XYZ file of C-alpha atoms in Angstrom:
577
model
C 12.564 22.448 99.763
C 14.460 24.837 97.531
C 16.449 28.432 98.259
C 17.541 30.700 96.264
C 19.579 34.024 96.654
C 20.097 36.528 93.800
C 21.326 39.781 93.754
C 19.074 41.678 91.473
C 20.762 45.048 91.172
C 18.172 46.864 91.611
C 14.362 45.526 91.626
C 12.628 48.127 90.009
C 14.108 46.877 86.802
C 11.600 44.053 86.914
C 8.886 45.985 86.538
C 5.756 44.156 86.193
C 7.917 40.622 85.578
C 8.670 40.616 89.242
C 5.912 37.237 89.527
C 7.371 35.627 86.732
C 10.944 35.857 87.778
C 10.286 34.269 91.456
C 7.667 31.979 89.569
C 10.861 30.787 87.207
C 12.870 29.880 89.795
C 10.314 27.193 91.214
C 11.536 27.892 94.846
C 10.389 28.107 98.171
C 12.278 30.862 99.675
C 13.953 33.719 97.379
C 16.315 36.026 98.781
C 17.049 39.112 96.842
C 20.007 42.241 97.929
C 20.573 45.012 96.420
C 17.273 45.837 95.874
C 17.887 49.465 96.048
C 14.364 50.833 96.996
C 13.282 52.556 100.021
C 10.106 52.360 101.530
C 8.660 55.452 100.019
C 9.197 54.021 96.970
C 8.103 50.701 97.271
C 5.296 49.831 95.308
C 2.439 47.451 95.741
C 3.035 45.735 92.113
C 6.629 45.031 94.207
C 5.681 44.347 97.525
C 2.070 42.246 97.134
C 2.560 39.544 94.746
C -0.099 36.604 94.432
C 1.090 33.500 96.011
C 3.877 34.832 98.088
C 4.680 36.992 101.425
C 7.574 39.229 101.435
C 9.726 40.861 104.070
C 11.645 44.109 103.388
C 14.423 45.446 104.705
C 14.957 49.583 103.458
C 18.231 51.800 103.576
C 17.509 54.671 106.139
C 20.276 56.952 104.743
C 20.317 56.835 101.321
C 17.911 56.202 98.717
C 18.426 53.744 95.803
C 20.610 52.171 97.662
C 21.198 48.782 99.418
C 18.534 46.926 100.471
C 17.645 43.160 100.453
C 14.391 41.260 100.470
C 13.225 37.565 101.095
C 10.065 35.871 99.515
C 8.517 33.031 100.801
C 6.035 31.422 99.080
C 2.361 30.863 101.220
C 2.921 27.524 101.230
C 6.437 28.380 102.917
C 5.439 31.169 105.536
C 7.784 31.807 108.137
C 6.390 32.074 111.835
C 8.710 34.979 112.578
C 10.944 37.396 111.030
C 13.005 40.051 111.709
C 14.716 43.227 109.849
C 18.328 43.739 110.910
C 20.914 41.800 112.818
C 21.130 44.161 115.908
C 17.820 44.137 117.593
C 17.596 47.926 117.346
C 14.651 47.655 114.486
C 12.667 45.432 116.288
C 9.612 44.823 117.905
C 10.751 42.644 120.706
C 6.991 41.523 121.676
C 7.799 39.427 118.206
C 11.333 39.494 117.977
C 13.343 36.328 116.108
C 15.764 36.759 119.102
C 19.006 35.283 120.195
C 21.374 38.160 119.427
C 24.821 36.645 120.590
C 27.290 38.973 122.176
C 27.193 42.508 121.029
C 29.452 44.022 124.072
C 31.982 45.239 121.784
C 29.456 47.010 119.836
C 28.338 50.542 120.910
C 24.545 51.990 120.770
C 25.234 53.793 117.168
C 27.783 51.530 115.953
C 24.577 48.781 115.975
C 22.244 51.580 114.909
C 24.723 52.482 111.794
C 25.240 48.827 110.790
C 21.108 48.371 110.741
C 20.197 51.123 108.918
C 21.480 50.914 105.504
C 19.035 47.759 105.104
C 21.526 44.614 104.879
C 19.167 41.834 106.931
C 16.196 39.813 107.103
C 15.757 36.800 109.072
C 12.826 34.789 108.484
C 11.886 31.563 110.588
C 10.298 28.268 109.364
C 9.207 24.881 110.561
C 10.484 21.950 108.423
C 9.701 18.571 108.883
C 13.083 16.707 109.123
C 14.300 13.087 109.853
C 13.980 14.067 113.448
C 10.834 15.373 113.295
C 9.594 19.083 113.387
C 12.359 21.587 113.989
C 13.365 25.383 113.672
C 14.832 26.559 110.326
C 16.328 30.492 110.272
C 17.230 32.132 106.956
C 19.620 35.225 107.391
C 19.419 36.677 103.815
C 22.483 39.452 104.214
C 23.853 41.905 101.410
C 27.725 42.857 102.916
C 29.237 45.974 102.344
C 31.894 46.750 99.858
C 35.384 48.080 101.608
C 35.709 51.158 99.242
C 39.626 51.626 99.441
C 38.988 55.169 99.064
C 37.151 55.328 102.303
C 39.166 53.866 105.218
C 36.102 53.791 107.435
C 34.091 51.516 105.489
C 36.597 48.702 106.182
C 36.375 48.383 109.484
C 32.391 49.123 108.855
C 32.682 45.994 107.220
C 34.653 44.129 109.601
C 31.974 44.624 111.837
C 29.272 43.486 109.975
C 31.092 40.432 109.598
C 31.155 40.009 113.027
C 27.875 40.602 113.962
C 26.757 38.354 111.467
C 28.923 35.550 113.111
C 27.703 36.464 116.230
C 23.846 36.546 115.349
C 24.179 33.191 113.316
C 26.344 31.238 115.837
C 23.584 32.827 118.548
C 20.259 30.814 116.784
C 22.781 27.695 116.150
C 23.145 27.432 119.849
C 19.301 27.751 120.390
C 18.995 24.647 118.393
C 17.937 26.145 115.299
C 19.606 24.906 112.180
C 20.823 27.895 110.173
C 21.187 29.322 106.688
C 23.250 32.460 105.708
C 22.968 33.416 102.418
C 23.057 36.080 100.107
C 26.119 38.585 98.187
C 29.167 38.711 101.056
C 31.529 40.581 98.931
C 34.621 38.413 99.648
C 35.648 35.400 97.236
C 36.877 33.188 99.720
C 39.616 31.001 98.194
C 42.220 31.552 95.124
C 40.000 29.281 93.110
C 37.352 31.695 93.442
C 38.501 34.931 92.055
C 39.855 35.014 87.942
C 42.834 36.127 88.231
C 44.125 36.815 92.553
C 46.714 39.907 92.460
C 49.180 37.742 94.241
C 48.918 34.768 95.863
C 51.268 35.572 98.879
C 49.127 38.414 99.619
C 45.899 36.803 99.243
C 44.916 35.610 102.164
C 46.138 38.480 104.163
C 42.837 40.163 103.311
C 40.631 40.484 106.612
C 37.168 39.476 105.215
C 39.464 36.121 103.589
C 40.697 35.618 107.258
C 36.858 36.221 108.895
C 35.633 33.743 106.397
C 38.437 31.202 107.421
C 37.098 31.474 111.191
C 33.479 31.551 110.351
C 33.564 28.089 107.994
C 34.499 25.004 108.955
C 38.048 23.346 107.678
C 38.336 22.673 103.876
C 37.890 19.129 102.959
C 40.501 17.140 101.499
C 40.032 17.561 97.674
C 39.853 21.403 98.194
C 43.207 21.150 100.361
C 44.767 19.264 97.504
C 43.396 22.047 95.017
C 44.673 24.382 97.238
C 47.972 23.455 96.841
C 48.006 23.650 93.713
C 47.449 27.281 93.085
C 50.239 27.643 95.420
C 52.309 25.889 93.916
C 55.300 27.848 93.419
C 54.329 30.609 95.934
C 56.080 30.942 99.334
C 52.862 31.181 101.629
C 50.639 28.228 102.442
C 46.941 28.417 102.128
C 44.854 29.071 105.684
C 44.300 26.662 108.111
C 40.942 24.987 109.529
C 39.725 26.872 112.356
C 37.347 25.059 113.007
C 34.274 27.081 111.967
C 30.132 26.101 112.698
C 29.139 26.812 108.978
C 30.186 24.720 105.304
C 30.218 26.950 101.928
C 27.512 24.224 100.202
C 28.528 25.072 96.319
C 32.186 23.604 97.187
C 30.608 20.895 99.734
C 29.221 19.517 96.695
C 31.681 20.921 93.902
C 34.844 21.033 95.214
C 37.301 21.842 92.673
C 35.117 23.424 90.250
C 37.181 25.717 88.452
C 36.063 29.197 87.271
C 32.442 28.890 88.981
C 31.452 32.917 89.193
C 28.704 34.529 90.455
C 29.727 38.385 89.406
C 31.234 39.775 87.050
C 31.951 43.792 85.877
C 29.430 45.242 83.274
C 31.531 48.286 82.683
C 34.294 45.836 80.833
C 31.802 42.932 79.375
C 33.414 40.324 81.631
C 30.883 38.084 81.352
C 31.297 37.185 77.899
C 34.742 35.910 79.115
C 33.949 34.560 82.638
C 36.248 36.989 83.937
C 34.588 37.288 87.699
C 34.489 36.240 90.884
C 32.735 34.326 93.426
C 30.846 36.121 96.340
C 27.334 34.724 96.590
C 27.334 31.852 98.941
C 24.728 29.882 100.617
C 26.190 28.932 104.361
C 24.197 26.372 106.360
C 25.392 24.578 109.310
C 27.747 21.644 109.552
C 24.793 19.193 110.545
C 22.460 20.610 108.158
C 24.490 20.555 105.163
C 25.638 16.596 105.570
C 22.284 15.459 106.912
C 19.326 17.466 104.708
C 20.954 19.088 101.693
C 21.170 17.458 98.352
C 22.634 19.714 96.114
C 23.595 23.300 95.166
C 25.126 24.998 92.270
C 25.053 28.680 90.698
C 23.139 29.503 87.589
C 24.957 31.854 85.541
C 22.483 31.324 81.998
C 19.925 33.762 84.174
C 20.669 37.273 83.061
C 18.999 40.632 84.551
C 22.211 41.735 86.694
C 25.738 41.690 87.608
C 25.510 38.725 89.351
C 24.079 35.179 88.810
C 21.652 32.881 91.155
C 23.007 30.761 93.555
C 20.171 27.849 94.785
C 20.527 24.717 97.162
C 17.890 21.520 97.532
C 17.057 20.669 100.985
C 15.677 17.038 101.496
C 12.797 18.219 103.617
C 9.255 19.921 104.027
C 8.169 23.311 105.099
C 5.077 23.272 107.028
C 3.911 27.102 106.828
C 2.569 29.230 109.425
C -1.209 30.010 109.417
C -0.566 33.834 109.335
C 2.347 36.127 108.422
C 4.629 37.893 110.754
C 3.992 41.560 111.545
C 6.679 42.665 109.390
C 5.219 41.218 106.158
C 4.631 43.863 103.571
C 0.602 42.621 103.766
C 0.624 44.759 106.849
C 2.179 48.060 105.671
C -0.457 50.951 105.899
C -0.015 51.554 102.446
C -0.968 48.262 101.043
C -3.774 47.384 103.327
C -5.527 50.835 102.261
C -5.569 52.331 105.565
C -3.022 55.548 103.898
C -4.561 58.148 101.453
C -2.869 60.479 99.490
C -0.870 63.377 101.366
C -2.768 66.511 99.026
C -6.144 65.612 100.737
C -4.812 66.315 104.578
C -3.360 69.345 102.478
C -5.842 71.472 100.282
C -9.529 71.453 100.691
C -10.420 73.533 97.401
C -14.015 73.204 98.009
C -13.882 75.643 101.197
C -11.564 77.977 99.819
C -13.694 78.124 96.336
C -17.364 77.546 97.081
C -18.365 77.820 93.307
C -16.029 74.684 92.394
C -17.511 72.764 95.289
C -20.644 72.257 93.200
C -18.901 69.934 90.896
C -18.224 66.468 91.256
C -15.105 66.879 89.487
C -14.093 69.862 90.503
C -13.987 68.311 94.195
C -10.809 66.604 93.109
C -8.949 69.758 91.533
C -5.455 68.970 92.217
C -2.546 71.688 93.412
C -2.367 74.205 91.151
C 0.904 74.006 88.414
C 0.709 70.144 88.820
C 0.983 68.321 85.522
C -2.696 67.088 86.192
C -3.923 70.720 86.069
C -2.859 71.090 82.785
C -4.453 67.960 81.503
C -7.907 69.303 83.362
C -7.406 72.454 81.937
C -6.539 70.781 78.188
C -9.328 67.983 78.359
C -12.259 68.919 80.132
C -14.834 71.745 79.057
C -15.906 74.854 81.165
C -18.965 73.736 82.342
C -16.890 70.347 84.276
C -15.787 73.065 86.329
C -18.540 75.625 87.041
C -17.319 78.848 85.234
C -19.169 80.248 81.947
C -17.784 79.130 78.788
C -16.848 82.781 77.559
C -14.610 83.527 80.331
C -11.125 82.661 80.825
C -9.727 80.261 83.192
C -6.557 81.205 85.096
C -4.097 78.403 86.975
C -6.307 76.874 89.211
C -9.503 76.634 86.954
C -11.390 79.829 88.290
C -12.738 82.817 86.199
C -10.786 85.260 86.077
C -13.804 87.742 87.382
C -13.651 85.979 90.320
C -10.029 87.571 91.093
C -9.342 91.111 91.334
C -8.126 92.131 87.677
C -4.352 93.634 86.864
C -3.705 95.974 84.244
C -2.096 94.353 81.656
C 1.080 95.688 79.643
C 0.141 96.900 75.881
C 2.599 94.070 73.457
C 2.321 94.236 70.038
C 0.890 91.026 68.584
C 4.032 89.231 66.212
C 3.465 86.863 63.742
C 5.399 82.961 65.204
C 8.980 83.842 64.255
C 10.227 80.634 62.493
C 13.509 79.786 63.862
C 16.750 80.809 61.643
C 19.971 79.026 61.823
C 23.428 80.770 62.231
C 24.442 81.336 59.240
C 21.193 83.232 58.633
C 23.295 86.245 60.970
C 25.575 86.487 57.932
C 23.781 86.751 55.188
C 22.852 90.275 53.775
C 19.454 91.834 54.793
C 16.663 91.478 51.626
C 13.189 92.392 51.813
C 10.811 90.678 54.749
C 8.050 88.769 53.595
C 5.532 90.747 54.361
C 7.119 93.695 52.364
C 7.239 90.786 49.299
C 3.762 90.315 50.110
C 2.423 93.618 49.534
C 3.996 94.650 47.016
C 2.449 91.967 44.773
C -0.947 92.811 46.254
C -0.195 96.444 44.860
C 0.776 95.363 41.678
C -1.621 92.792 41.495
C -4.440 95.821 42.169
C -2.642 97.967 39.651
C -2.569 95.615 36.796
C -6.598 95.209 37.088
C -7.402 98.329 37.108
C -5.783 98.628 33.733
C -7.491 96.145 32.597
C -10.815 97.450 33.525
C -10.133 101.251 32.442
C -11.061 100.565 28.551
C -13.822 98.613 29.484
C -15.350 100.986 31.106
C -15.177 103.735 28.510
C -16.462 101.319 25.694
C -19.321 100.757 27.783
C -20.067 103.895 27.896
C -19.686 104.654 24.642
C -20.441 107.643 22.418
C -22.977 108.271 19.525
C -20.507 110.861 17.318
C -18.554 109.579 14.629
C -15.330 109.552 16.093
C -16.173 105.894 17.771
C -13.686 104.084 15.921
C -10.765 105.967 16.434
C -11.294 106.649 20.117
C -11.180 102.955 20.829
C -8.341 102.749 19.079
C -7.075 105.177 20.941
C -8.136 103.657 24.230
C -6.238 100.147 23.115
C -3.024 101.587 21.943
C -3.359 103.595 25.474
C -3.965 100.469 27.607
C -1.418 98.674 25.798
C 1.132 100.753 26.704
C 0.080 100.932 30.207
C 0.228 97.054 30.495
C 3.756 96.812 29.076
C 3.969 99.442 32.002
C 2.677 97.694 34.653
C 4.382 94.141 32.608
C 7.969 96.069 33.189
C 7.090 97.121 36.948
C 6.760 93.122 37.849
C 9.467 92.458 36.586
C 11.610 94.838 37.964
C 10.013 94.041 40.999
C 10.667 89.915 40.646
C 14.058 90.602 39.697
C 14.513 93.084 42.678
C 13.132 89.913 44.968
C 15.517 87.311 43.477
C 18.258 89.576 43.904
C 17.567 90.216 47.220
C 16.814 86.107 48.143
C 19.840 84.337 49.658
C 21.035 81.769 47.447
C 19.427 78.355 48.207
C 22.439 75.627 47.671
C 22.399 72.166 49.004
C 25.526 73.443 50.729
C 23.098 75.734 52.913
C 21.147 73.185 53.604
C 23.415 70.496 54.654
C 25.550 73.748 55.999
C 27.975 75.542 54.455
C 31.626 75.890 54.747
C 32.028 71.861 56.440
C 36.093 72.821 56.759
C 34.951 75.486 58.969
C 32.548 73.565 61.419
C 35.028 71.202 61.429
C 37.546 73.556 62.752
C 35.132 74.942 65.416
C 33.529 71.252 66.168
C 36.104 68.820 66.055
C 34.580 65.962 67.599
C 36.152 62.736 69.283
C 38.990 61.730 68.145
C 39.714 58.906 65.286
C 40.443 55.703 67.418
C 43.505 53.874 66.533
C 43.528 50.170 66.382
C 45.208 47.863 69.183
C 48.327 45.647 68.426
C 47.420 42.590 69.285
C 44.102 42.329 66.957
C 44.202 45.533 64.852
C 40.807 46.756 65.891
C 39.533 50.038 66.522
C 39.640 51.042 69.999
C 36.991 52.374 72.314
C 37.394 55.919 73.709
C 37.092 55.959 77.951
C 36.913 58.718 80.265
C 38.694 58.857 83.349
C 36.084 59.671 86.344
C 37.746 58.909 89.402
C 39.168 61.657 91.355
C 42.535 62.852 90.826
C 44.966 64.603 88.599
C 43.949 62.288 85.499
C 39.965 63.115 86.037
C 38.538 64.040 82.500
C 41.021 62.721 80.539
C 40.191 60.708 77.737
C 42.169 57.530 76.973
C 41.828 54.025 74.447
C 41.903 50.695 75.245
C 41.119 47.825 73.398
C 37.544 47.102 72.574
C 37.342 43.406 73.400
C 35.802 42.020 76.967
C 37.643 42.159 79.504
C 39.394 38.809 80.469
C 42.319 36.629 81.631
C 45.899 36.996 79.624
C 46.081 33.945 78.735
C 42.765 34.428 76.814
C 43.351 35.428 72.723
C 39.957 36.319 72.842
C 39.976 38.558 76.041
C 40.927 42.624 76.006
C 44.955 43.298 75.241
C 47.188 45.556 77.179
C 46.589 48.271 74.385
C 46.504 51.655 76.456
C 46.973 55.395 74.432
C 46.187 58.673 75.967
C 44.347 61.077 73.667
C 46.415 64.295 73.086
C 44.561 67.526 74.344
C 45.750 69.191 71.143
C 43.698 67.080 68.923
C-alpha cells in the first residue's frame, strides 16, 4: 500500500491533467490541501475521475481558499469517511466517530475551526500480520499564524489540539492511525534553512505542540540535535512521550536540507532555501511494524511544495460501495440538478410566438453573452420573426413592442482615431472638401475637352471653316492651360495644407519630451557582490513604506553562505527620479 500527500496550491491548475497526476504517483490513497475550490465551483472533470472516489472538504467562508481533498483509488475504498474534525458537519447515522474530548471547545469555536475546510478522514480495512484491522487517514491542511493577526494564533493552537485529540481518540478505539498532510510548523532546527535563532526556536508553540504530540527523538536525531546547538545556550526539547513518529526522519534521520516548501516570490527553490512542513504521522506500532519506507519528492513541480509518500507493507481490501460523502453522490454529478435559469424564465409563456421553435425554447436571459451569439449566428426564421424586421435584445420583432420615437442623429462617416499630437497641428482642408474639389475640377476639365468637339461636329458649310476651328483650338487651348493652372493651384494648396509626414511622426515626435512627461522605471543599478542588474520590488504590505519601490539583487533567494544565492544588496529608489 502506498500514500501520498501533496499540497497542490490550488487544483484548478490541473485542469484536465488532474487523472494523470494521481495516475503518476502510482498510489493508493492521495491526499491533496490547499485545493482552494468551493463547492460551487467544483467541477465534475475535478470531482469524478475514472478509477478513483474522492472526498471533499470546501471552505464555508471564503472562496478560493483552503480546502483539502483525499483520493482513493476503487480498489482502495474506504468504508467511512468524514469532513471535519469536530463532528459538527456530520451525519452521525454514518459518522467515522470517536471525537476525543472537546470540553474546552465551545459550540462556534468547533463550528469556526470546521468551516474553512481543513479535514477529511477516510477509513479502510487492511489486511495486516494480525489479520484484518481498521486503518484511518486524517488528511489535514493547518492554518498559517499570520503575525499580523493575533487571533489566528491561538486559531491555530486549537486546531492543533483538536487534531491531537481526534487522532489520539481513533488510536484508543484500536484503529491504527495516519495524519498527514501540510502542518505549517518545521519541527526541528534541521528542518528549516536557516532558524532565526536557535535559543528562540523552540519557544514557538506549534514546535512545543509537535514535541507533545510525537513520540521522543531517537538517538541519531538527539546526537544531530546537538549539534546545531552546539554553541547555543538552550538545549533541544525533551521526549514527551508522544503516540505518533514523524516517518521521513524514522527512516532518514539526519538528512540534511530535506524541504518540502519553498517561497516562489524569491525563486528559493533553485537554491533549496525552504523548509519542512509536510509530514506523514502514523502511530508508534504502525510505523515499526507495517511501514517500509518514506521520503519526499521534490523533482515533482506544479506548486510551492513537494510530495511527501510512505510504503506500507500491507493490503487494502476495499469496500463494496462508497461512503455518502463521496463526490459520486453530490446532486450535481449524479444529474439529479439542472441549471438555475430554467426554475427562472419560462420564455415560451411570456412570448407565445417563440414557443413555436425548437430553438427558440432555449432562448437564454436576455444581455447574456449567449444572446449575442444567437443573435450573430442563427437566421430569422430559427426564431419565428420575418426576415425584414428587426430583432431587439431578446430576439422579438420589434412590432411586437410598442414603438418609441426615435431622436433625429445625423449619420457620420467612422471617425478614424487621431493621436495627440494630431490636437497640435494646424487645421488643413477635410477630406471630403479634398474630395470634391477634384470631382469639380475633374468635371471642369471635360467639359473643355468636349466644347470643340461639339462645334466641329456641327460644323458649317461657309467658307470661313478653317479659321473658325482654328479659332476654336487656340480658344480651348487656352482654357486647358486654365483649367491646367487651377489643379495646380489647387494640389499645391492641398500639400500646403497636409501635415508633414516624418518618420519622427510616426515613431512620435519630440522623444525628449515624452520622456520628460513618461519617465518610466528607473535604470537598475547592479549589486556588489556580483555586479548584476538588480530587480525593481514594490513594497505591498501595510505601513508607512507601502508603494515604495526598492532593488535587491536578482539572484534566488538562499543561505549566506551560498555564492550563488541573493546578496544583501538593498537601494531605495528616489521619488525624484
Amino acid at each position: 500500500m502506498k500514500i501520498v500527500t501533496w499540497n497542490i496550491n490550488g487544483i484548478r491548475t490541473f485542469k484536465n491533467a488532474i487523472r494523470k497526476t494521481l495516475d503518476s504517483f502510482d498510489a493508493d490513497i492521495i491526499c491533496v490541501q490547499e485545493t482552494k475550490v468551493t463547492r460551487d465551483l467544483l467541477d465534475a472533470r475535478t470531482a469524478i475521475i475514472d478509477g478513483y472516489n474522492s472526498y471533499f472538504s470546501f471552505s464555508r467562508g471564503r472562496s478560493g481558499y483552503s480546502g483539502v481533498a483525499t483520493f482513493c483509488k476503487d480498489s482502495a475504498t474506504p468504508f467511512a469517511a468524514e469532513e471535519g474534525l469536530t463532528g459538527v458537519l456530520t451525519n452521525h447515522g454514518e459518522a467515522v466517530g470517536c471525537y476525543g474530548d472537546q470540553k474546552e471547545l465551545a459550540t462556534e469555536d468547533l463550528q469556526l475551526l470546521d468551516n474553512e475546510g481543513r479535514a477529511v478522514i477516510t477509513q479502510h480495512q487492511i489486511m495486516g500480520p494480525d489479520g484484518l484491522q481498521t486503518l484511518s487517514v486524517l488528511n489535514v491542511y493547518c492554518p498559517r499564524a499570520d503575525p499580523e493577526k493575533p487571533g489566528r494564533k491561538l486559531f491555530k493552537l486549537q486546531f492543533y489540539q483538536l487534531l491531537q485529540a481526534r487522532a489520539e481518540a481513533l488510536l484508543a478505539s484500536g484503529s491504527h492511525v495516519i495524519v498527514l498532510g501540510d502542518i505549517n510548523t518545521s519541527h526541528r532546527p534541521i528542518d528549516h534553512c536557516d532558524p532565526d535563532d536557535t535559543d528562540q526556536f523552540e519557544d514557538s508553540p506549534g514546535r512545543k505542540w509537535l514535541n507533545c504530540f510525537l513520540f521522543g527523538a531517537t538517538e541519531e536525531e538527539q546526537e544531530c540535535d546537538q549539534e546545531l546547538y552546539s554553541g547555543s545556550s538552550q538545549k533541544p526539547a525533551a521526549s514527551h512521550g508522544g503516540k505518533f513518529v514523524d516517518t521521513f526522519r524514522f527512516f532518514h534521520p539526519s538528512r540534511p536540507q530535506a524541504f518540502t516548501c519553498w517561497s516562489m516570490l524569491t525563486g528559493a527553490r533553485q537554491t533549496n532555501y525552504g523548509t519542512r512542513i509536510d509530514y506523514i504521522f502514523a502511530n508508534r506500532s504502525l510505523a515499526e511494524m507495517l511501514f517500509l519506507g518514506a521520503d519526499i519528492m521534490p523533482e515533482v513541480v506544479g506548486s510551492d511544495h513537494c510530495p511527501v509518500w510512505g510504503q506500507l507493507g500491507c493490503e487494502i481490501q476495499p469496500s463494496p460501495r462508497c461512503p455518502s460523502i463521496c463526490t459520486c453522490y453530490m446532486p450535481e454529478f449524479a444529474g439529479k440538478q439542472q441549471k438555475l435559469s430554467r426554475f427562472l424564465v419560462k420564455m415560451a409563456n411570456q412570448h407565445p410566438e417563440i414557443a413555436s421553435s425548437s430553438e427558440a425554447k432555449q432562448v437564454p436571459l436576455p444581455g447574456s453573452q449567449e444572446t449575442e451569439e444567437i443573435r450573430e449566428n442563427l437566421s430569422p426564421l430559427c426564431l419565428g420573426v420575418g426576415a425584414g424586421r428587426k430583432r431587439g435584445l431578446d430576439g422579438i420583432a420589434e412590432s411586437s413592442v410598442p414603438k418609441v420615437k426615435k431622436s433625429k442623429v445625423a449619420k457620420t462617416a467612422p471617425v478614424k482615431p487621431k493621436g495627440l499630437l494630431a490636437f497640435f497641428k494646424p487645421k488643413g482642408p477635410s477630406v471630403e472638401q479634398t474630395q470634391n474639389a477634384s470631382t469639380e475640377i475633374r468635371d471642369r476639365t471635360k467639359e473643355a475637352i468636349s466644347e470643340p468637339t461639339g462645334s466641329s461636329a456641327n460644323g458649317h458649310a461657309n467658307g470661313n471653316r478653317n479659321s473658325l476651328e482654328f479659332s476654336s483650338l487656340d480658344k480651348n487651348e487656352h482654357n486647358m492651360k486654365d483649367v491646367c493652372k487651377e489643379v495646380k493651384g489647387q494640389e499645391l494648396a492641398n500639400v500646403a495644407a497636409r501635415p508633414l509626414d516624418t518618420g519622427d511622426s510616426k515613431k512620435g515626435t519630440c522623444p525628449g519630451f515624452w520622456k520628460t512627461v513618461l519617465r518610466g522605471p528607473p535604470q537598475p543599478p547592479p549589486c556588489k557582490v556580483h555586479r548584476e542588474p538588480c530587480v525593481l520590488r514594490t513594497v505591498k504590505k501595510a505601513g508607512p513604506n507601502m508603494g515604495r519601490q526598492f532593488f535587491v539583487c536578482a539572484r534566488p533567494q538562499g543561505h549566506a553562505s551560498n555564492p550563488q544565492a541573493r546578496c544583501n544588496f538593498f537601494a531605495w529608489v528616489d521619488k525624484g527620479r
